[in-house]
Coordinates of C-alpha atoms and ligand atoms in Angstrom, one line a residue:
M1111 CA 0.1 -0.5 -0.1
K1112 CA 1.3 3.5 -1.0
V1113 CA 1.2 5.9 1.5
I1114 CA 0.9 9.4 0.6
V1115 CA 0.9 12.0 3.3
V1116 CA 0.4 15.9 2.4
A1117 CA 2.5 18.0 4.9
N1118 CA 3.8 21.6 5.6
N1119 CA 4.1 23.1 9.3
K1120 CA 3.0 26.1 7.1
G1121 CA -0.9 27.0 7.4
G1122 CA -3.3 27.4 4.8
V1123 CA -0.7 26.2 1.7
T1124 CA -3.3 24.2 0.4
K1125 CA -2.7 21.0 2.1
T1126 CA -6.2 19.7 2.3
T1127 CA -6.9 20.7 -0.8
L1128 CA -4.3 18.7 -2.2
A1129 CA -5.4 15.7 -0.1
R1130 CA -8.9 16.6 -1.1
M1131 CA -7.8 16.7 -5.5
L1132 CA -5.7 13.4 -4.8
C1133 CA -8.7 11.3 -3.9
E1134 CA -10.7 12.3 -6.3
W1135 CA -8.4 11.8 -8.5
Y1136 CA -7.7 8.0 -7.6
S1137 CA -11.2 7.7 -7.2
R1138 CA -11.6 8.2 -11.1
Q1139 CA -8.9 5.9 -11.9
G1140 CA -11.3 3.2 -11.0
E1141 CA -9.5 0.3 -9.9
T1142 CA -7.9 2.0 -7.0
R1143 CA -9.1 1.2 -3.5
I1144 CA -8.2 4.6 -1.6
L1145 CA -7.8 5.4 2.0
C1146 CA -8.2 9.2 3.1
V1147 CA -6.7 9.7 6.8
D1148 CA -7.5 12.9 8.4
M1149 CA -5.1 13.8 11.4
D1150 CA -5.7 17.1 11.2
P1151 CA -8.1 18.3 14.3
Q1152 CA -9.2 21.0 12.2
C1153 CA -11.0 18.1 10.6
S1154 CA -11.1 19.9 7.3
L1155 CA -11.0 17.5 5.0
S1156 CA -13.3 15.3 6.9
L1157 CA -15.7 17.8 6.9
R1158 CA -15.3 18.1 2.9
L1159 CA -15.8 14.2 2.5
L1160 CA -18.6 13.2 5.1
N1161 CA -21.6 14.9 6.9
M1162 CA -19.5 15.5 10.2
D1163 CA -21.3 16.1 13.5
F1164 CA -20.1 18.9 16.2
D1165 CA -20.7 18.9 20.0
S1166 CA -21.1 22.7 20.6
T1167 CA -19.8 22.2 24.0
S1168 CA -16.1 21.0 23.3
E1169 CA -14.2 24.3 21.3
H1170 CA -12.7 20.9 19.3
G1171 CA -16.7 20.2 18.4
V1172 CA -16.0 18.2 14.9
L1173 CA -16.5 14.8 15.5
P1174 CA -17.3 12.0 13.4
P1175 CA -21.2 10.9 12.8
L1176 CA -22.6 7.8 13.8
H1177 CA -21.1 5.1 11.4
P1178 CA -23.7 3.2 8.9
D1179 CA -22.5 -0.3 10.4
Y1180 CA -23.4 0.7 13.7
D1181 CA -26.6 -0.9 15.3
P1182 CA -27.3 -0.2 18.8
E1183 CA -29.5 -3.4 18.7
D1184 CA -26.7 -5.4 18.1
P1185 CA -24.8 -7.0 20.7
A1186 CA -22.0 -7.0 18.9
D1187 CA -21.9 -3.5 18.9
A1188 CA -23.0 -3.1 22.9
D1189 CA -19.4 -1.7 23.6
W1190 CA -19.0 1.0 20.6
D1191 CA -20.3 4.5 20.8
G1192 CA -21.3 4.5 16.7
R1193 CA -18.3 6.8 16.1
S1194 CA -14.9 6.0 14.8
S1195 CA -11.9 8.0 13.9
I1196 CA -8.4 7.9 13.5
A1197 CA -7.7 9.6 16.7
D1198 CA -8.7 5.9 18.1
I1199 CA -5.1 4.2 17.4
F1200 CA -4.0 6.2 20.0
Y1201 CA -6.5 4.7 22.5
G1202 CA -6.0 1.4 21.6
E1203 CA -9.0 1.1 19.7
P1204 CA -10.5 -0.2 16.2
V1205 CA -11.2 2.1 13.4
V1206 CA -13.7 1.4 11.2
P1207 CA -13.2 3.8 7.8
Y1208 CA -16.7 5.3 6.6
P1209 CA -17.9 5.0 2.5
T1210 CA -18.0 8.7 1.1
E1211 CA -19.7 9.6 -2.0
L1212 CA -16.4 9.2 -3.9
E1213 CA -16.1 5.8 -5.5
H1214 CA -13.8 3.5 -3.9
V1215 CA -13.3 6.0 -1.5
D1216 CA -13.5 5.7 2.0
I1217 CA -12.4 8.0 5.3
A1218 CA -10.6 7.8 8.6
P1219 CA -12.2 10.9 9.8
G1220 CA -10.8 13.4 12.1
H1221 CA -12.0 13.6 15.5
G1222 CA -11.1 17.4 16.8
A1223 CA -11.6 16.8 21.0
R1224 CA -9.5 13.2 20.6
L1225 CA -7.1 14.2 18.0
N1226 CA -5.7 17.6 19.9
E1227 CA -5.9 15.1 23.2
A1228 CA -3.4 12.6 21.3
E1229 CA -1.1 15.7 21.5
Y1230 CA -1.2 16.9 25.0
V1231 CA 1.3 14.3 26.0
T1232 CA 4.5 14.9 26.9
V1233 CA 7.4 14.3 24.9
E1234 CA 8.1 10.8 26.0
E1235 CA 4.3 10.0 26.0
S1236 CA 4.6 10.8 22.5
K1237 CA 7.2 8.6 21.6
R1238 CA 5.0 6.0 23.3
R1239 CA 1.6 6.4 22.6
V1240 CA 1.7 8.3 19.3
Y1241 CA 5.1 8.3 17.1
N1242 CA 4.5 5.0 16.1
Q1243 CA 0.4 4.1 15.6
L1244 CA -0.3 5.3 12.5
R1245 CA 2.4 3.1 10.7
Q1246 CA 1.6 0.0 13.3
W1247 CA -2.2 0.7 12.3
F1248 CA -1.5 0.6 8.0
A1249 CA 0.5 -2.5 8.7
L1250 CA -2.3 -4.3 10.2
D1251 CA -3.6 -7.2 7.5
D1252 CA -7.2 -5.8 7.8
V1253 CA -6.1 -1.9 6.8
R1254 CA -3.2 -3.3 4.1
N1255 CA -5.5 -5.7 2.1
A1256 CA -8.2 -3.5 1.8
Y1257 CA -6.4 -0.3 -0.1
D1258 CA -4.2 0.3 -2.2
I1259 CA -3.6 4.1 -1.8
A1260 CA -3.6 6.1 2.0
V1261 CA -3.7 9.6 1.4
V1262 CA -3.5 11.5 4.6
D1263 CA -4.0 15.1 6.0
T1264 CA -1.7 16.6 8.4
P1265 CA -2.3 19.5 11.0
P1266 CA 0.2 22.8 10.1
K1267 CA 2.6 22.0 12.7
K1268 CA 5.3 19.8 13.1
G1269 CA 3.5 18.1 16.4
P1270 CA 3.2 14.6 17.3
L1271 CA 0.4 13.9 14.8
T1272 CA 2.3 15.3 11.8
I1273 CA 5.4 13.4 12.9
A1274 CA 3.0 10.1 13.2
A1275 CA 1.6 10.8 9.3
I1276 CA 5.3 11.2 8.4
R1277 CA 6.5 8.3 9.9
A1278 CA 3.7 5.9 8.3
A1279 CA 4.5 7.2 4.8
T1280 CA 6.1 5.8 1.8
H1281 CA 5.7 9.4 0.0
V1282 CA 5.9 12.9 1.3
I1283 CA 4.2 16.0 -0.7
I1284 CA 4.8 19.5 0.6
P1285 CA 2.5 22.3 -1.0
T1286 CA 4.0 25.6 -0.5
E1287 CA 3.5 29.2 -2.0
M1288 CA 6.2 30.3 -3.6
E1289 CA 6.6 33.1 -0.7
Q1290 CA 9.4 33.8 1.8
Q1291 CA 7.4 32.4 5.2
S1292 CA 6.0 29.2 3.0
V1293 CA 9.0 28.7 1.8
E1294 CA 10.6 28.7 5.1
G1295 CA 7.6 26.3 6.0
L1296 CA 9.2 23.8 3.3
Q1297 CA 12.6 23.9 4.7
R1298 CA 11.7 22.8 8.3
M1299 CA 9.0 20.2 6.2
L1300 CA 12.2 19.1 4.4
L1301 CA 14.9 18.8 7.7
L1302 CA 12.2 17.0 9.7
L1303 CA 11.6 14.3 6.6
K1304 CA 15.6 13.9 6.6
R1305 CA 15.5 13.5 10.5
E1306 CA 12.6 10.9 10.3
N1307 CA 14.3 9.1 7.3
F1308 CA 17.5 8.8 9.2
A1309 CA 15.9 7.1 12.2
R1310 CA 14.1 4.8 9.8
Q1311 CA 15.1 1.2 11.4
D1312 CA 14.2 -0.6 8.4
G1313 CA 15.9 1.7 5.9
V1314 CA 13.4 2.2 4.2
E1315 CA 12.8 6.3 3.3
A1316 CA 9.8 8.0 2.7
R1317 CA 10.3 9.6 -0.5
L1318 CA 9.7 13.0 -1.4
A1319 CA 7.7 12.7 -4.5
A1320 CA 6.9 16.1 -5.0
I1321 CA 7.0 19.8 -3.9
V1322 CA 3.6 21.4 -5.3
P1323 CA 3.7 25.1 -5.6
V1324 CA 0.6 26.6 -5.1
K1325 CA -1.8 29.5 -5.1
Y1326 CA 0.6 30.6 -7.7
R1327 CA 0.0 34.3 -9.5
N1328 CA 2.5 35.3 -12.3
V1329 CA 3.9 38.1 -10.1
N1330 CA 7.6 38.9 -9.6
L1331 CA 7.9 37.3 -6.3
H1332 CA 6.5 33.8 -7.1
K1333 CA 8.1 33.2 -10.6
D1334 CA 11.2 34.2 -8.5
F1335 CA 10.8 31.7 -5.8
L1336 CA 10.1 28.8 -8.0
S1337 CA 13.2 29.6 -10.5
L1338 CA 15.2 29.8 -7.0
L1339 CA 13.8 26.5 -6.0
R1340 CA 14.2 24.9 -9.6
G1341 CA 17.3 26.0 -9.3
N1342 CA 18.2 24.0 -6.1
P1343 CA 20.3 21.2 -6.9
Q1344 CA 18.7 19.2 -3.9
I1345 CA 15.0 19.9 -4.5
G1346 CA 15.0 20.9 -8.1
N1347 CA 13.7 18.0 -9.5
K1348 CA 10.6 17.5 -6.9
I1349 CA 9.3 20.6 -8.3
P1350 CA 6.3 19.6 -11.1
A1351 CA 6.5 21.5 -14.3
H1352 CA 3.0 22.3 -13.4
K1353 CA 1.4 24.7 -10.2
I1354 CA -1.7 25.6 -9.0
P1355 CA -2.7 28.9 -10.0
H1356 CA -4.7 31.5 -7.2
S1357 CA -7.9 31.3 -8.4
I1358 CA -11.0 32.1 -6.3
K1359 CA -13.0 28.8 -7.9
V1360 CA -10.6 26.9 -5.7
A1361 CA -12.2 27.9 -3.0
E1362 CA -15.4 27.9 -4.0
T1363 CA -15.2 24.1 -4.3
D1364 CA -14.8 24.0 -0.3
V1365 CA -18.7 25.0 -0.3
P1366 CA -21.0 22.3 -0.1
G1367 CA -23.5 21.8 -3.0
A1368 CA -20.4 23.8 -5.0
V1369 CA -20.1 23.6 -9.1
P1370 CA -18.2 22.0 -10.0
P1371 CA -17.2 20.4 -6.8
S1372 CA -14.0 18.9 -7.9
I1373 CA -10.9 21.0 -8.5
L1374 CA -10.4 18.8 -11.1
D1375 CA -13.0 20.1 -13.3
I1376 CA -12.6 23.7 -13.3
R1377 CA -12.8 25.2 -16.3
G1378 CA -9.2 26.0 -18.1
P1379 CA -5.9 26.5 -16.2
V1380 CA -6.6 25.4 -13.0
G1381 CA -8.4 22.2 -13.6
Q1382 CA -5.6 21.4 -16.0
E1383 CA -2.8 22.1 -13.7
A1384 CA -4.2 20.6 -11.0
Q1385 CA -4.4 17.1 -13.7
S1386 CA -1.0 17.7 -14.2
I1387 CA -0.1 17.5 -11.0
C1388 CA -1.7 14.2 -10.2
R1389 CA -0.1 12.7 -13.0
Y1390 CA 3.2 14.1 -12.1
I1391 CA 2.6 13.0 -8.1
T1392 CA 1.3 9.5 -9.9
Q1393 CA 4.4 9.1 -12.1
Q1394 CA 6.8 9.8 -8.8
V1395 CA 5.0 7.4 -6.6
F1396 CA 4.6 4.3 -8.5
D1397 CA 7.5 4.4 -10.6
D1398 CA 9.5 3.9 -7.6
D1399 CA 7.9 0.4 -8.2
K1400 CA 10.0 -0.1 -11.3
T1401 CA 13.3 1.0 -9.9
Ligands
ATP2056 N1 -5.5 27.7 -5.8 C1 -6.2 28.6 -4.7 N2 -6.4 29.5 -4.9 C2 -6.6 30.1 -4.0 N3 -7.5 29.4 -3.0 C3 -7.2 28.3 -2.7 C4 -6.9 27.7 -3.2 N4 -6.2 26.4 -2.9 C5 -6.4 26.7 -1.7 N5 -7.6 27.8 -1.6 C6 -8.5 28.1 -0.5 O1 -7.0 28.4 0.7 C7 -7.1 28.0 2.4 C8 -6.4 27.3 2.2 O2 -6.6 25.8 1.9 P1 -6.6 24.4 2.6 O3 -7.2 24.6 3.8 O4 -6.4 23.3 1.3 O5 -4.7 24.8 3.5 P2 -4.4 23.9 4.7 O6 -2.7 23.8 4.4 O7 -5.4 22.5 4.9 O8 -5.0 24.4 5.8 P3 -4.9 24.4 7.3 O9 -2.9 24.9 7.1 O10 -5.1 25.2 8.4 O11 -4.6 22.9 7.5 C9 -9.1 27.4 2.0 O12 -10.3 28.7 2.3 C10 -9.1 27.3 0.5 O13 -10.1 27.1 0.1
MG2057 MG1 -5.9 21.5 6.3

């Protein structure tokens, strides 16, 4: 199973938008079975793909709805409250992914309060309770055999949840704006990836699949940063020839009932660039098998 993690500790650089775009892309590829995983307590990806519930008594009030397979009358479900989220891996509980409206795509949604709680632990406890959990969950036969690709969205931090995601990754995608602060975020993510790869005991590295230029405008600042990064011998070859343009049409796809609902279907350059980036990422992820 390929595990594609979208990460950047900088906020708002379109991690969730790209994670969703990839799920939509792979959904359209037919045979592939996709699991979308939301590690962000904001639950932005879950909110796009599932009718989440809200707990108004909690500041992190987003939580998964009752699972369609939950039957309160069934004695087998007696110990289950009917909700399941990826946060359950941190509490030793099973995770039951939900179907989504996208064909072939299931989601292990976030749970605002429980994901937040998983990060409120000491460093020592994180190492024991959080860092390795996602990797171990993906290694379970039930999960490994059920899906071909997992797409993981992460919070805008380098905290335990992001580390757990990077530790589980076969491939990492880092979206970045072509602006100073985002590029600083990119540099920090690259260091984190390097450190995590160094610490991997099996010697199999998480591969950097792509650094995706996002919210791109044809202004000197963006052009200059793009050529600077392309000219960098360490990472230049990880930047696709395409970039996601800045467009309000992308933000509109977040609105329930939006037409078109997917960035891939936006007419003109935005949709075309989005599709080209999906092809580039797919090539990066699956060409590894041939080498
Ligand atoms: N190409 C684009 N042009 C304009 N707006 C965009 C584009 N892509 C995403 N957006 C908007 O930018 C905002 C941030 O995007 P998104 O939520 O995907 O970022 P993020 O990195 O996941 O944020 P966070 O760090 O909070 O998790 C959203 O409102 C989204 O609709
Ligand atoms: Mg996000």
